[in-house]
XYZ file of C-alpha atoms in Angstrom:
555
model
C -26.638 10.449 3.300
C -28.143 9.304 0.006
C -31.943 9.467 0.020
C -32.680 7.784 -3.329
C -32.449 4.163 -4.394
C -30.803 2.790 -7.523
C -34.135 1.803 -9.043
C -35.194 5.469 -8.867
C -32.363 6.514 -11.212
C -33.973 5.047 -14.330
C -31.408 2.302 -14.871
C -31.743 -0.761 -17.090
C -33.064 -3.834 -15.254
C -29.857 -5.751 -16.073
C -27.800 -3.043 -14.406
C -30.076 -3.042 -11.368
C -29.724 -6.805 -11.040
C -25.914 -6.539 -11.126
C -25.990 -3.753 -8.527
C -28.167 -5.942 -6.293
C -25.670 -8.811 -6.628
C -22.936 -6.447 -5.414
C -24.993 -5.789 -2.288
C -25.354 -2.052 -2.861
C -28.548 -0.853 -1.202
C -28.198 2.885 -1.844
C -25.943 4.982 -4.069
C -23.203 6.896 -2.310
C -23.308 10.681 -2.345
C -21.059 10.972 -5.420
C -23.094 8.285 -7.219
C -26.411 9.934 -6.383
C -25.238 13.245 -7.892
C -23.137 11.995 -10.818
C -25.255 9.180 -12.307
C -28.240 11.335 -13.435
C -25.893 14.000 -14.850
C -23.855 11.368 -16.676
C -26.952 9.811 -18.217
C -27.967 13.282 -19.463
C -24.602 13.576 -21.253
C -23.136 16.354 -19.103
C -19.381 16.875 -18.723
C -18.422 16.223 -15.101
C -15.604 17.390 -12.846
C -16.082 15.447 -9.619
C -14.093 15.488 -6.416
C -14.810 12.998 -3.666
C -12.690 11.242 -1.084
C -11.100 7.894 -1.845
C -13.310 4.888 -1.304
C -16.494 6.891 -1.908
C -17.531 5.011 -5.069
C -16.179 7.275 -7.816
C -15.554 4.404 -10.248
C -19.171 3.252 -10.181
C -20.281 6.905 -10.380
C -19.063 7.093 -13.997
C -19.231 3.432 -15.108
C -22.965 3.082 -14.307
C -24.117 5.985 -16.547
C -21.664 4.907 -19.260
C -23.082 1.363 -19.327
C -26.642 2.703 -19.189
C -26.052 4.955 -22.229
C -24.310 2.139 -24.129
C -27.270 -0.165 -23.556
C -29.612 2.539 -24.844
C -27.440 3.146 -27.916
C -27.296 -0.600 -28.707
C -31.051 -0.594 -29.232
C -30.711 1.587 -32.323
C -27.112 1.141 -33.527
C -25.749 -2.293 -34.432
C -22.258 -1.307 -35.644
C -19.514 -2.341 -33.214
C -16.921 0.326 -32.314
C -14.875 1.684 -29.442
C -17.096 4.328 -27.886
C -15.577 4.835 -24.419
C -11.967 5.506 -23.446
C -10.984 5.385 -19.771
C -7.508 6.684 -18.912
C -5.824 5.590 -15.682
C -2.347 6.321 -14.254
C -1.383 2.701 -13.460
C -2.124 -0.842 -14.564
C -3.457 -1.694 -11.085
C -6.140 0.969 -11.406
C -6.857 -0.192 -14.936
C -7.492 -3.704 -13.664
C -9.807 -2.348 -10.949
C -11.842 -0.373 -13.494
C -12.121 -3.380 -15.810
C -13.236 -5.557 -12.898
C -15.886 -3.011 -11.909
C -17.253 -2.820 -15.461
C -17.404 -6.602 -15.718
C -19.288 -6.859 -12.428
C -21.808 -4.260 -13.580
C -22.253 -5.947 -16.978
C -22.745 -9.461 -15.606
C -26.186 -9.695 -17.236
C -25.329 -7.770 -20.425
C -21.771 -8.894 -21.184
C -22.671 -9.653 -24.808
C -23.933 -6.125 -25.337
C -21.147 -4.238 -23.506
C -17.564 -5.454 -23.843
C -14.533 -4.029 -22.068
C -10.794 -4.429 -22.673
C -7.964 -3.421 -20.340
C -4.674 -2.700 -22.141
C -2.961 -0.872 -19.305
C -0.748 -3.836 -18.350
C 2.807 -4.671 -19.346
C 1.786 -7.200 -22.027
C 3.500 -7.004 -25.393
C 1.898 -4.527 -27.795
C 1.454 -7.202 -30.470
C -0.431 -9.409 -27.987
C -2.977 -6.623 -27.429
C -3.732 -6.037 -31.114
C -6.208 -8.955 -31.476
C -8.148 -7.617 -28.472
C -8.509 -4.197 -30.103
C -9.392 -5.710 -33.481
C -12.621 -6.968 -31.880
C -13.515 -3.317 -31.167
C -14.639 -3.527 -27.546
C -17.131 -0.879 -26.441
C -14.899 0.291 -23.560
C -11.102 0.484 -23.610
C -9.119 1.060 -20.399
C -5.441 1.995 -20.438
C -2.666 4.364 -19.468
C -2.115 7.404 -21.729
C 1.241 6.085 -22.977
C -0.130 2.655 -23.925
C -3.207 4.134 -25.625
C -1.011 6.566 -27.585
C 1.215 3.727 -28.838
C -1.795 1.873 -30.226
C -3.194 5.039 -31.788
C 0.135 5.787 -33.500
C 0.264 2.202 -34.810
C -3.332 2.544 -36.085
C -4.506 -0.432 -34.036
C -6.857 1.906 -32.166
C -8.715 4.670 -33.967
C -11.059 6.906 -31.986
C -11.499 9.961 -34.196
C -14.833 8.781 -35.611
C -16.304 6.563 -32.890
C -15.427 8.022 -29.463
C -18.412 9.178 -27.429
C -17.037 9.354 -23.876
C -13.610 10.124 -22.384
C -12.900 9.423 -18.700
C -9.754 10.440 -16.832
C -9.793 8.559 -13.545
C -7.564 9.696 -10.668
C -6.986 12.891 -12.659
C -4.755 14.348 -9.935
C -2.208 11.551 -10.559
C -2.040 11.585 -14.375
C 0.530 14.386 -14.625
C 2.357 13.215 -11.486
C 3.061 9.907 -13.195
C 4.665 11.656 -16.166
C 1.830 11.333 -18.706
C 1.462 15.053 -19.540
C 3.029 14.956 -23.024
C 1.404 11.632 -23.913
C -1.997 12.938 -22.889
C -1.670 16.100 -24.946
C -0.633 14.098 -28.014
C -3.498 11.693 -27.455
C -6.108 14.450 -27.196
C -5.093 15.769 -30.608
C -6.270 12.486 -32.159
C -9.759 12.554 -30.602
C -12.920 14.013 -32.161
C -13.999 17.560 -31.345
C -17.168 16.592 -29.487
C -17.448 13.919 -26.782
C -18.631 13.649 -23.203
C -15.900 13.913 -20.546
C -15.474 12.860 -16.942
C -12.660 14.035 -14.666
C -12.678 12.065 -11.409
C -10.281 13.095 -8.655
C -9.739 13.030 -4.916
C -8.227 16.532 -4.930
C -8.477 19.677 -7.042
C -4.828 20.554 -7.575
C -3.157 22.545 -10.368
C -2.916 19.456 -12.577
C -6.668 18.910 -12.415
C -7.307 22.560 -13.296
C -5.021 22.205 -16.326
C -6.869 19.043 -17.429
C -10.183 20.804 -16.964
C -9.177 23.413 -19.555
C -7.934 20.742 -21.981
C -10.802 18.267 -21.769
C -14.038 19.677 -20.354
C -16.658 21.873 -22.019
C -19.077 23.721 -19.731
C -18.733 21.043 -17.025
C -20.847 20.475 -13.946
C -18.511 20.597 -10.949
C -19.303 18.269 -8.067
C -17.302 19.338 -5.040
C -19.114 17.320 -2.452
C -19.356 18.648 1.066
C -18.822 15.380 2.845
C -16.543 14.231 5.619
C -12.996 13.770 4.410
C -12.710 10.545 6.408
C -15.251 7.799 7.160
C -17.208 8.068 10.413
C -16.287 6.329 13.660
C -18.394 3.272 12.843
C -15.967 2.432 10.026
C -12.702 4.190 10.954
C -11.356 4.035 14.511
C -8.673 6.629 15.306
C -6.320 6.478 18.280
C -3.351 8.423 19.567
C -0.752 7.567 22.183
C 1.856 9.822 23.757
C 5.366 8.411 23.481
C 8.839 9.782 22.889
C 11.487 8.573 20.428
C 12.728 5.406 22.128
C 9.237 4.465 23.258
C 8.023 4.610 19.627
C 10.357 1.774 18.653
C 9.509 -0.160 21.807
C 5.765 0.196 21.252
C 5.882 -0.708 17.554
C 8.019 -3.766 18.301
C 5.560 -4.891 20.979
C 2.507 -4.373 18.765
C 3.960 -6.249 15.788
C 5.882 -9.014 17.522
C 2.997 -9.928 19.811
C 0.585 -9.768 16.839
C -1.532 -7.090 18.500
C -1.737 -5.486 15.036
C -2.867 -7.915 12.366
C -3.503 -7.632 8.659
C -1.914 -5.327 6.093
C -0.386 -2.280 7.770
C 1.126 0.951 6.435
C 3.657 2.631 8.718
C 4.187 6.309 7.896
C 7.364 8.244 8.675
C 8.508 11.696 7.612
C 11.530 10.985 5.364
C 13.240 8.230 3.380
C 16.200 7.757 5.724
C 13.757 7.246 8.566
C 12.033 4.555 6.479
C 15.218 2.519 6.202
C 16.070 3.001 9.866
C 12.718 1.513 10.818
C 13.004 -1.307 8.257
C 16.440 -2.344 9.553
C 15.162 -2.142 13.123
C 12.294 -4.522 12.336
C 14.657 -6.871 10.480
C 16.548 -7.401 13.734
C 13.452 -9.188 15.050
C 12.744 -11.085 11.793
C 9.749 -8.862 11.022
C 9.738 -8.542 7.197
C 8.741 -5.183 5.741
C 9.324 -3.153 2.573
C 10.043 0.515 1.951
C 8.071 2.612 -0.515
C 10.989 4.789 -1.574
C 9.856 7.822 -3.565
C 13.385 8.184 -4.971
C 12.842 5.066 -7.094
C 11.040 5.081 -10.478
C 7.257 4.938 -10.549
C 7.118 1.393 -11.930
C 9.370 0.137 -9.132
C 7.105 1.694 -6.546
C 4.036 0.195 -8.199
C 5.790 -3.192 -8.138
C 6.430 -2.829 -4.385
C 2.787 -1.929 -3.770
C 1.719 -4.878 -5.915
C 3.792 -7.225 -3.744
C 2.263 -5.678 -0.635
C -1.252 -6.108 -2.036
C -0.562 -9.760 -2.930
C 0.613 -10.525 0.596
C 4.384 -10.808 0.152
C 4.672 -8.285 2.984
C 2.258 -7.393 5.756
C 4.042 -4.142 6.580
C 5.020 -1.347 4.200
C 6.884 1.764 5.342
C 6.063 4.968 3.448
C 6.811 8.667 3.774
C 5.286 11.995 2.736
C 8.707 12.989 1.441
C 8.693 16.497 2.814
C 12.465 16.210 2.607
C 12.328 16.470 -1.189
C 10.494 19.755 -0.985
C 13.203 21.043 1.323
C 15.843 19.920 -1.179
C 14.735 22.595 -3.603
C 15.745 25.220 -1.096
C 19.260 23.794 -1.015
C 19.581 24.012 -4.762
C 18.718 20.413 -5.697
C 15.419 21.128 -7.389
C 13.410 18.123 -8.544
C 12.154 18.183 -12.103
C 8.979 20.217 -12.175
C 7.007 22.185 -14.642
C 5.848 25.748 -14.421
C 2.302 26.876 -14.723
C 1.485 30.503 -15.014
C 5.006 31.481 -14.010
C 4.925 29.460 -10.784
C 6.899 26.320 -10.151
C 4.928 23.335 -8.983
C 5.459 22.446 -5.357
C 7.772 19.422 -5.248
C 5.992 17.976 -2.232
C 2.710 18.056 -4.104
C 4.039 15.843 -6.873
C 5.584 13.319 -4.485
C 2.405 13.262 -2.403
C 0.451 11.863 -5.308
C 2.925 9.000 -5.653
C 4.180 7.909 -2.255
C 0.725 7.737 -0.710
C -1.436 7.201 -3.755
C -4.649 5.226 -3.879
C -3.317 1.849 -5.007
C -3.259 0.055 -1.666
C -5.776 -2.749 -1.179
C -7.367 -4.068 2.012
C -5.248 -2.040 4.427
C -6.512 -2.743 7.934
C -4.242 -0.429 9.940
C -2.319 2.810 9.451
C 0.394 3.628 11.996
C 1.685 7.206 12.083
C 5.104 6.386 13.524
C 6.111 10.004 12.919
C 3.454 12.622 13.500
C 2.102 14.053 10.198
C 3.386 17.495 9.274
C -0.057 18.934 8.507
C -3.772 18.236 8.736
C -3.852 17.356 5.023
C -1.027 14.896 5.574
C -2.974 13.175 8.358
C -6.134 12.926 6.229
C -4.071 11.653 3.318
C -2.508 8.910 5.463
C -5.715 7.918 7.244
C -7.479 7.638 3.875
C -5.408 4.543 3.000
C -7.594 2.410 5.274
C -11.352 2.012 5.862
C -12.049 2.168 2.146
C -15.344 1.131 0.564
C -17.171 -0.817 3.294
C -14.064 -2.190 5.019
C -13.257 -1.157 8.616
C -9.921 0.395 9.519
C -7.789 1.667 12.386
C -5.374 4.623 12.578
C -2.858 4.768 15.428
C -0.786 7.940 15.794
C 2.319 8.291 17.977
C 2.458 11.764 19.533
C 5.437 13.377 21.309
C 4.941 16.046 23.955
C 6.117 18.744 21.521
C 3.430 17.685 19.003
C 0.365 18.049 21.209
C -0.498 21.392 19.596
C -0.512 19.722 16.155
C -2.760 17.005 17.535
C -5.194 19.699 18.651
C -5.212 21.198 15.133
C -6.118 17.823 13.633
C -8.859 17.334 16.229
C -10.369 20.706 15.374
C -10.137 20.092 11.612
C -11.932 16.753 11.961
C -14.690 18.261 14.068
C -13.661 17.008 17.479
C -12.237 20.069 19.164
C -13.989 19.537 22.493
C -12.548 17.050 24.951
C -15.909 15.267 25.196
C -15.876 14.508 21.450
C -12.306 13.381 20.906
C -11.862 12.042 17.366
C -8.421 10.569 18.071
C -9.196 8.597 21.191
C -6.397 7.816 23.668
C -4.902 4.366 23.116
C -4.882 2.716 26.535
C -1.611 0.821 26.450
C 0.386 0.247 29.633
C 3.983 0.775 28.584
C 5.282 -0.555 31.902
C 4.103 -4.032 30.930
C 6.495 -4.180 27.946
C 9.402 -2.634 29.814
C 11.136 -6.031 29.662
C 11.470 -5.603 25.900
C 13.359 -2.333 26.190
C 16.826 -3.863 26.392
C 16.086 -5.886 23.245
C 15.060 -2.742 21.360
C 18.195 -0.939 22.496
C 20.285 -3.896 21.396
C 18.641 -3.785 17.955
C 19.098 -0.031 17.611
C 22.839 -0.356 18.201
C 23.041 -2.337 14.956
C 21.091 0.259 12.962
C 23.880 2.752 12.415
C 24.091 5.572 9.864
C 26.500 3.430 7.869
C 24.035 0.521 7.882
C 21.248 2.804 6.619
C 23.512 4.114 3.860
C 24.418 0.542 2.846
C 20.744 -0.448 2.740
C 19.874 2.449 0.433
C 22.855 1.716 -1.831
C 21.879 -1.941 -2.019
C 18.381 -1.075 -3.227
C 19.697 1.394 -5.816
C 22.192 -1.206 -7.041
C 19.414 -3.798 -7.498
C 17.335 -1.177 -9.294
C 20.167 -0.486 -11.751
C 20.767 -4.180 -12.418
C 17.076 -4.844 -13.084
C 16.374 -1.657 -15.029
C 14.808 -2.191 -18.444
C 16.000 1.219 -19.607
C 19.641 0.334 -18.817
C 19.416 -3.136 -20.331
C 20.536 -1.921 -23.765
C 23.421 0.015 -22.236
C 24.621 -3.021 -20.273
C 24.378 -5.178 -23.415
C 26.745 -2.768 -25.138
C 28.951 -2.375 -22.053
C 29.121 -5.777 -20.321
C 32.185 -4.716 -18.346
C 30.166 -2.057 -16.515
C 27.480 -4.629 -15.769
C 30.015 -7.087 -14.329
C 31.664 -4.374 -12.269
C 28.332 -3.384 -10.790
C 27.259 -6.968 -10.269
C 30.497 -8.068 -8.594
C 31.070 -4.908 -6.620
C 31.907 -5.280 -2.959
C 29.058 -6.871 -1.009
C 26.895 -4.474 0.944
C 26.021 -5.257 4.555
C 23.125 -3.067 5.747
C 23.078 -4.331 9.353
C 24.168 -7.295 11.420
C 21.104 -9.306 12.388
C 21.369 -10.859 15.845
C 19.663 -14.279 15.860
C 18.757 -14.210 19.544
C 16.308 -11.328 18.930
C 14.128 -13.378 16.609
C 12.133 -15.183 19.283
C 10.268 -13.721 22.229
C 10.936 -15.542 25.534
C 7.746 -16.570 27.284
C 8.754 -14.921 30.533
C 8.921 -11.512 28.817
C 5.328 -11.615 27.534
C 3.133 -9.565 29.904
C 0.541 -11.793 31.625
C -2.301 -9.508 30.489
C -1.250 -9.904 26.829
C -0.720 -13.670 26.733
C -4.350 -14.317 25.878
C -4.313 -11.975 22.870
C -0.714 -12.401 21.712
C 0.048 -14.914 19.017
C -0.154 -18.315 20.757
C 2.770 -19.574 18.681
C 5.072 -17.193 20.539
C 4.826 -18.935 23.873
C 4.400 -22.547 22.840
C 7.366 -24.470 24.133
C 8.826 -27.087 21.903
C 8.670 -30.515 23.482
C 12.054 -32.129 23.862
C 12.349 -35.312 21.927
C 13.421 -38.284 24.028
C 15.609 -40.881 22.324
C 15.334 -44.149 24.244
C 18.592 -46.098 24.163
C 18.933 -49.833 23.550
C 18.703 -52.118 26.568
C 22.052 -53.906 26.127
C 25.597 -52.915 25.336
C 25.667 -49.234 24.317
C 24.260 -47.785 27.563
C 27.403 -48.845 29.437
C 29.595 -46.995 26.934
C 27.303 -43.999 27.074
C 27.388 -43.925 30.846
C 31.200 -43.689 30.791
C 30.968 -40.426 28.897
C 28.343 -38.988 31.237
C 29.082 -36.540 33.994
C 30.459 -38.603 36.921
C 28.852 -36.239 39.414
C 25.445 -37.223 38.060
C 26.147 -40.985 37.825
C 28.173 -41.353 41.043
C 25.264 -42.459 43.254
C 23.975 -44.757 40.566
C 27.352 -46.484 40.113
C 27.841 -46.823 43.863
C 24.411 -48.372 44.302
C 25.116 -50.857 41.551
C 28.409 -51.861 43.151
C 26.711 -52.526 46.477
C 24.147 -54.710 44.734
C 26.873 -56.758 43.066
C 28.722 -57.253 46.416
C 25.532 -58.390 48.121
C 24.859 -60.980 45.382
C 28.411 -62.407 45.691
C 28.022 -62.741 49.482
C 24.756 -64.636 49.120
C 26.298 -67.045 46.673
């Protein structure tokens, strides 16, 4: 735990006021260690878990030093360059800087050029020479080559945020070209969640006598912020349990469902579609920008459920001869799984409330990686892991790694869910699974690839030159991933367990009131009665006849 306060770090009063507005009482462990070193001008290589405050750990000392420099230097220039792997992270960094410079925005200006805006539209922003520029290596390099951004004389600080993802996102060559156009002396920060081979390579390229902060802290938040459960269930019960949890709204908020391969992702997506539960698949076979687009939609609320995988299958593909593109370092090929890991489960998800391990993680690192998607910053989170009988030994390994080896201190607490109460849903799940065939899964994957080809910017020029190929692809036979059965959409009230009716979504068991259409008093009712069931109107007609006979007798 941090023992110092922000006001003890020697920060400018305007910075302290902004920190107070953010509600930060104490610096996190990474902030407590990194801020004084950054203010001193040291090169830093820092590793800390996601959600631990790494962004503020380098932006606070950068802003502090800029404010100090402004007291003696009046010339405006770009002094800080922050490199990020994606535009989403670039926007987050810009937002953080703006929050911290609320009371000194005139003295410290920031510009984010990591987005997909046209290059010409970004030139006026750079002409104003903001103090801090945030962008991806490729976008920064374009501006440097076009002379709209020159850093050789003015750069004081270089930051590479999420350093373990920079090479994974294909920025290696761009970064090397960019570094050649920087001055010989500047302060550097490498911020990462892991120390992999890519980070070691960047360390040699960028840092000079760095201070390494490898913080000995828990890899996951404590139980007050992150609640971890496990439940024993076999294959069919996994689908039954997930259906029950989602359809009865027992899990609410943004949820990531992890499986162990891509095909499994589509099987689960098609299964949920049978019940009109919308979800999206984070397919690591698609280009990086497509995956970032999917995550962006998930973050904006287009989907509440996203299905992702660790893609261990791709690492196995190399054994079969289909080796993914990888570089060699020191005579050793990079592990394919390592590269995919940084993409399919990267740190771009926002406000994830629940992580469901539908398939048990293949390693302790995989579990930590998945669980780290939720309970970030000060937000609470829940992890629910499905465990088969054959995976109990792996569960024990995870317990021991997280410091809960004894039965009295179980980190992954048992999830008390009575499966017998949702037994009535089993036939519906089996009915849905019959529609999710291997052919349906294949069609679903082909459909997504087809849409990717049609919307690809890289293929746009080719299709302009070859319109016949575009029309053939566009008007190819329609793909039918799976037949959706309409009767599975709604949940009958009688199937909802009595103990869950109070917590299930009340909309599920609200009966629609039948609308009554009163008929006119004269004329039409007689015609309508003729078309009615005679067995239902027989007594009525007979009674009316008797009444008529009685009236004629009286007259």
